């Protein structure tokens, strides 16, 4: 059963994503929608699956584990892709590697080493993105620009981790033209990394309030929670 409200919100987001892509001369297929389900109950995730969504983002390992392992999720026949988008502590890497297809938030050499170690144990090649911190105090996590290439070098020496792109969380600014430079900067950093020999097709950037701007600047993955599920706390 589809919830009309949820269905209409998702349809609206896909339309806006497509419009933003076309505005930038990009194909709408280049941009993937990741529905952010932190604090969202399993029943609502089920409804989102019924509306056609398959990729979901969580920011806490324990919360994600509880949901992914729930009977309701385990009994679903659809194949879902779980993305980890929060800050990952080294001691949670083991669970994260078991649960998530893509980890968006790699930001330290210790974490790279631990993910590689845990992935090797279960015979997996863990796909990851490197989170880059582009603003001073607003974003707490992520590597500084200057630490990006050394971290990518370390990643590329690992057999069980595969870097596929970059992620950033810009400061929460009302004025979209103030956010745009952060998206441009992440794209430029990707270009710089590619010039240095690292293939990084994915750019994870854009949330409910700024995803169209992010898509105009090259985003390939938008992480959207509120615009799909409503305000957190009032759902
Ligand atoms: C919560 C969250 C989002 C989604 O934010 P909304 O404003 O609800 O769309 C995206 N990315 C990260 C890292 C988040 O923690």
Short mmCIF file of C-alpha atoms and ligand atoms in Angstrom, two decimals:
data_model
loop_
_atom_site.label_atom_id
_atom_site.label_comp_id
_atom_site.label_asym_id
_atom_site.label_seq_id
_atom_site.Cartn_x
_atom_site.Cartn_y
_atom_site.Cartn_z
CA UNK A 1 0.00 0.00 0.00
CA UNK A 2 1.38 3.38 -0.95
CA UNK A 3 0.95 6.36 1.28
CA UNK A 4 -0.16 9.09 -1.10
CA UNK A 5 1.67 11.78 0.89
CA UNK A 6 4.96 9.89 0.79
CA UNK A 7 4.49 8.95 -2.83
CA UNK A 8 3.81 12.56 -3.81
CA UNK A 9 6.82 13.85 -1.91
CA UNK A 10 9.10 11.31 -3.59
CA UNK A 11 7.68 12.06 -7.01
CA UNK A 12 8.17 15.78 -6.40
CA UNK A 13 11.80 15.23 -5.40
CA UNK A 14 12.52 13.13 -8.49
CA UNK A 15 11.00 15.86 -10.66
CA UNK A 16 13.09 18.55 -9.01
CA UNK A 17 16.22 16.38 -9.27
CA UNK A 18 15.61 15.84 -12.99
CA UNK A 19 14.98 19.53 -13.57
CA UNK A 20 18.18 20.50 -11.75
CA UNK A 21 20.18 17.95 -13.75
CA UNK A 22 18.81 19.15 -17.06
CA UNK A 23 19.43 22.76 -16.12
CA UNK A 24 23.10 21.80 -15.80
CA UNK A 25 23.12 19.78 -19.04
CA UNK A 26 23.38 16.56 -17.12
CA UNK A 27 21.38 13.38 -17.47
CA UNK A 28 18.94 12.78 -14.58
CA UNK A 29 20.24 9.20 -14.40
CA UNK A 30 23.59 10.48 -13.16
CA UNK A 31 22.09 11.39 -9.81
CA UNK A 32 21.02 8.85 -7.23
CA UNK A 33 18.49 9.56 -4.49
CA UNK A 34 19.47 8.26 -1.07
CA UNK A 35 16.57 8.47 1.36
CA UNK A 36 17.89 9.35 4.80
CA UNK A 37 16.00 7.23 7.33
CA UNK A 38 17.63 8.24 10.61
CA UNK A 39 14.88 8.35 13.26
CA UNK A 40 12.42 6.94 10.68
CA UNK A 41 10.57 3.80 11.81
CA UNK A 42 10.83 0.55 9.90
CA UNK A 43 7.19 0.78 8.84
CA UNK A 44 7.81 4.08 7.06
CA UNK A 45 10.89 2.65 5.37
CA UNK A 46 8.70 -0.20 4.13
CA UNK A 47 6.32 2.38 2.66
CA UNK A 48 9.21 4.13 0.95
CA UNK A 49 10.26 0.80 -0.57
CA UNK A 50 6.70 0.36 -1.80
CA UNK A 51 7.04 3.78 -3.45
CA UNK A 52 10.08 2.48 -5.34
CA UNK A 53 13.01 3.65 -3.22
CA UNK A 54 15.89 1.21 -2.77
CA UNK A 55 18.80 3.23 -1.32
CA UNK A 56 18.70 4.35 2.30
CA UNK A 57 21.07 6.36 4.46
CA UNK A 58 21.60 6.00 8.21
CA UNK A 59 23.93 7.96 10.46
CA UNK A 60 24.12 5.67 13.50
CA UNK A 61 25.41 2.14 13.33
CA UNK A 62 23.33 0.76 16.21
CA UNK A 63 20.10 2.27 14.95
CA UNK A 64 20.78 0.99 11.44
CA UNK A 65 21.61 -2.48 12.71
CA UNK A 66 18.36 -2.69 14.61
CA UNK A 67 16.39 -1.71 11.53
CA UNK A 68 18.28 -3.73 8.95
CA UNK A 69 18.15 -6.84 11.13
CA UNK A 70 14.47 -6.39 12.01
CA UNK A 71 12.10 -9.11 10.94
CA UNK A 72 10.19 -6.70 8.76
CA UNK A 73 13.32 -5.67 6.81
CA UNK A 74 14.76 -9.17 6.65
CA UNK A 75 11.52 -10.56 5.25
CA UNK A 76 11.42 -8.10 2.37
CA UNK A 77 12.22 -9.49 -1.03
CA UNK A 78 13.47 -6.22 -2.52
CA UNK A 79 17.22 -5.75 -2.52
CA UNK A 80 18.07 -2.59 -0.60
CA UNK A 81 21.28 -0.57 -0.54
CA UNK A 82 22.24 0.81 2.86
CA UNK A 83 24.53 3.83 3.02
CA UNK A 84 26.35 5.00 6.12
CA UNK A 85 26.39 8.80 6.18
CA UNK A 86 27.25 9.64 9.80
CA UNK A 87 30.53 9.95 11.61
CA UNK A 88 32.04 6.49 12.01
CA UNK A 89 33.97 5.59 15.13
CA UNK A 90 36.71 3.03 14.65
CA UNK A 91 35.11 0.65 17.15
CA UNK A 92 31.93 0.59 15.04
CA UNK A 93 33.73 -0.23 11.80
CA UNK A 94 33.10 -3.95 12.16
CA UNK A 95 29.32 -3.57 12.21
CA UNK A 96 29.43 -0.87 9.55
CA UNK A 97 31.32 -3.12 7.15
CA UNK A 98 28.75 -5.86 7.66
CA UNK A 99 25.77 -3.58 7.20
CA UNK A 100 26.58 -0.98 4.57
CA UNK A 101 27.27 -1.13 0.86
CA UNK A 102 28.81 2.33 0.87
CA UNK A 103 30.36 4.28 3.75
CA UNK A 104 30.28 8.02 2.93
CA UNK A 105 32.30 9.29 5.86
CA UNK A 106 35.86 7.98 5.83
CA UNK A 107 38.01 10.69 7.37
CA UNK A 108 41.10 9.25 9.05
CA UNK A 109 43.94 6.83 8.45
CA UNK A 110 42.91 4.84 11.53
CA UNK A 111 39.45 4.37 10.09
CA UNK A 112 40.83 3.34 6.69
CA UNK A 113 43.04 0.72 8.35
CA UNK A 114 40.22 -0.63 10.50
CA UNK A 115 37.69 -0.81 7.66
CA UNK A 116 40.25 -2.66 5.55
CA UNK A 117 40.94 -5.08 8.40
CA UNK A 118 37.26 -5.79 9.04
CA UNK A 119 36.43 -6.09 5.35
CA UNK A 120 39.27 -8.56 4.83
CA UNK A 121 37.89 -10.72 7.65
CA UNK A 122 34.59 -11.19 5.86
CA UNK A 123 36.05 -11.28 2.36
CA UNK A 124 34.48 -8.01 1.27
CA UNK A 125 35.72 -5.04 -0.68
CA UNK A 126 34.16 -2.09 1.14
CA UNK A 127 33.20 0.83 -1.09
CA UNK A 128 33.82 4.15 0.60
CA UNK A 129 33.75 7.90 0.04
CA UNK A 130 36.10 10.33 1.73
CA UNK A 131 34.37 13.04 3.72
CA UNK A 132 36.01 16.42 3.22
CA UNK A 133 35.66 19.25 5.68
CA UNK A 134 35.34 22.45 3.72
CA UNK A 135 34.11 24.81 6.39
CA UNK A 136 35.92 25.83 9.54
CA UNK A 137 33.79 25.10 12.56
CA UNK A 138 30.41 24.26 11.08
CA UNK A 139 31.20 20.72 10.04
CA UNK A 140 32.83 18.73 12.76
CA UNK A 141 34.12 15.82 10.72
CA UNK A 142 35.97 15.18 7.51
CA UNK A 143 39.56 15.48 6.32
CA UNK A 144 41.05 18.87 5.63
CA UNK A 145 41.68 19.59 1.95
CA UNK A 146 45.41 19.17 2.41
CA UNK A 147 45.00 15.70 3.90
CA UNK A 148 42.86 14.38 1.05
CA UNK A 149 45.55 13.13 -1.35
CA UNK A 150 47.61 11.39 1.35
CA UNK A 151 44.45 9.63 2.59
CA UNK A 152 43.56 8.56 -0.95
CA UNK A 153 47.07 7.17 -1.38
CA UNK A 154 46.66 5.12 1.74
CA UNK A 155 43.23 3.94 0.62
CA UNK A 156 44.59 2.81 -2.72
CA UNK A 157 47.18 0.62 -1.05
CA UNK A 158 44.44 -1.32 0.74
CA UNK A 159 43.06 -4.46 -0.86
CA UNK A 160 39.68 -4.46 0.86
CA UNK A 161 38.64 -0.83 0.59
CA UNK A 162 37.67 0.92 -2.61
CA UNK A 163 37.41 4.71 -2.70
CA UNK A 164 34.72 5.82 -5.12
CA UNK A 165 34.33 9.51 -4.46
CA UNK A 166 33.99 12.41 -2.06
CA UNK A 167 31.34 13.61 0.36
CA UNK A 168 30.80 16.90 2.14
CA UNK A 169 28.30 18.56 4.46
CA UNK A 170 28.35 22.31 3.95
CA UNK A 171 27.22 24.70 6.67
CA UNK A 172 23.48 25.02 7.00
CA UNK A 173 22.86 28.27 5.15
CA UNK A 174 19.51 29.62 4.04
CA UNK A 175 20.92 31.40 1.03
CA UNK A 176 21.69 28.77 -1.58
CA UNK A 177 24.22 30.97 -3.30
CA UNK A 178 26.24 30.90 -0.09
CA UNK A 179 26.19 27.09 -0.13
CA UNK A 180 27.10 26.76 -3.81
CA UNK A 181 30.84 27.50 -3.35
CA UNK A 182 31.15 24.43 -1.10
CA UNK A 183 29.72 22.19 -3.79
CA UNK A 184 31.97 23.77 -6.42
CA UNK A 185 34.95 23.25 -4.13
CA UNK A 186 34.22 19.54 -3.67
CA UNK A 187 33.96 19.10 -7.44
CA UNK A 188 37.28 20.91 -7.89
CA UNK A 189 38.92 18.68 -5.29
CA UNK A 190 37.63 15.65 -7.18
CA UNK A 191 39.15 17.03 -10.37
CA UNK A 192 42.44 17.63 -8.61
CA UNK A 193 42.42 14.07 -7.25
CA UNK A 194 41.62 12.69 -10.69
CA UNK A 195 44.54 14.64 -12.16
CA UNK A 196 46.68 12.95 -9.51
CA UNK A 197 45.46 9.59 -10.77
CA UNK A 198 42.56 8.70 -8.49
CA UNK A 199 39.28 7.75 -10.16
CA UNK A 200 36.49 9.20 -8.03
CA UNK A 201 33.20 9.20 -9.91
CA UNK A 202 30.90 9.87 -6.97
CA UNK A 203 30.14 13.20 -5.33
CA UNK A 204 27.83 12.81 -2.34
CA UNK A 205 26.44 16.29 -1.71
CA UNK A 206 23.05 17.91 -1.32
CA UNK A 207 20.34 17.53 1.33
CA UNK A 208 16.66 18.49 1.55
CA UNK A 209 17.17 22.24 1.35
CA UNK A 210 20.01 22.42 -1.15
CA UNK A 211 19.98 19.32 -3.37
CA UNK A 212 19.12 21.18 -6.56
CA UNK A 213 22.13 23.47 -6.14
CA UNK A 214 24.30 20.42 -5.43
CA UNK A 215 23.06 18.68 -8.58
CA UNK A 216 23.77 21.79 -10.64
CA UNK A 217 27.35 21.58 -9.37
CA UNK A 218 27.88 17.91 -10.10
CA UNK A 219 26.38 15.85 -7.27
CA UNK A 220 25.86 12.16 -8.09
CA UNK A 221 24.24 11.25 -4.75
CA UNK A 222 21.79 13.42 -2.85
CA UNK A 223 21.01 12.49 0.75
CA UNK A 224 17.45 13.53 1.51
CA UNK A 225 15.55 12.98 4.75
CA UNK A 226 13.20 15.76 5.78
CA UNK A 227 11.78 16.43 2.31
CA UNK A 228 10.69 12.77 2.10
CA UNK A 229 9.73 11.82 5.65
CA UNK A 230 8.91 15.20 7.19
CA UNK A 231 10.61 17.08 9.98
CA UNK A 232 12.45 14.89 12.44
CA UNK A 233 10.65 14.84 15.77
CA UNK A 234 7.23 15.55 14.25
CA UNK A 235 6.82 12.45 12.13
C1 LIG B 1 20.36 13.95 8.28
C2 LIG B 1 21.36 13.95 7.18
C3 LIG B 1 20.96 14.24 5.87
C4 LIG B 1 19.53 14.55 5.47
O1 LIG B 1 19.20 15.82 5.92
P1 LIG B 1 17.75 16.44 5.55
O2 LIG B 1 17.95 17.90 5.75
O3 LIG B 1 16.78 15.84 6.48
O4 LIG B 1 17.49 16.09 4.14
C5 LIG B 1 21.93 14.21 4.89
N1 LIG B 1 23.23 13.93 5.18
C6 LIG B 1 23.64 13.66 6.42
C7 LIG B 1 25.07 13.38 6.66
C8 LIG B 1 22.73 13.69 7.47
O5 LIG B 1 23.15 13.43 8.71
#
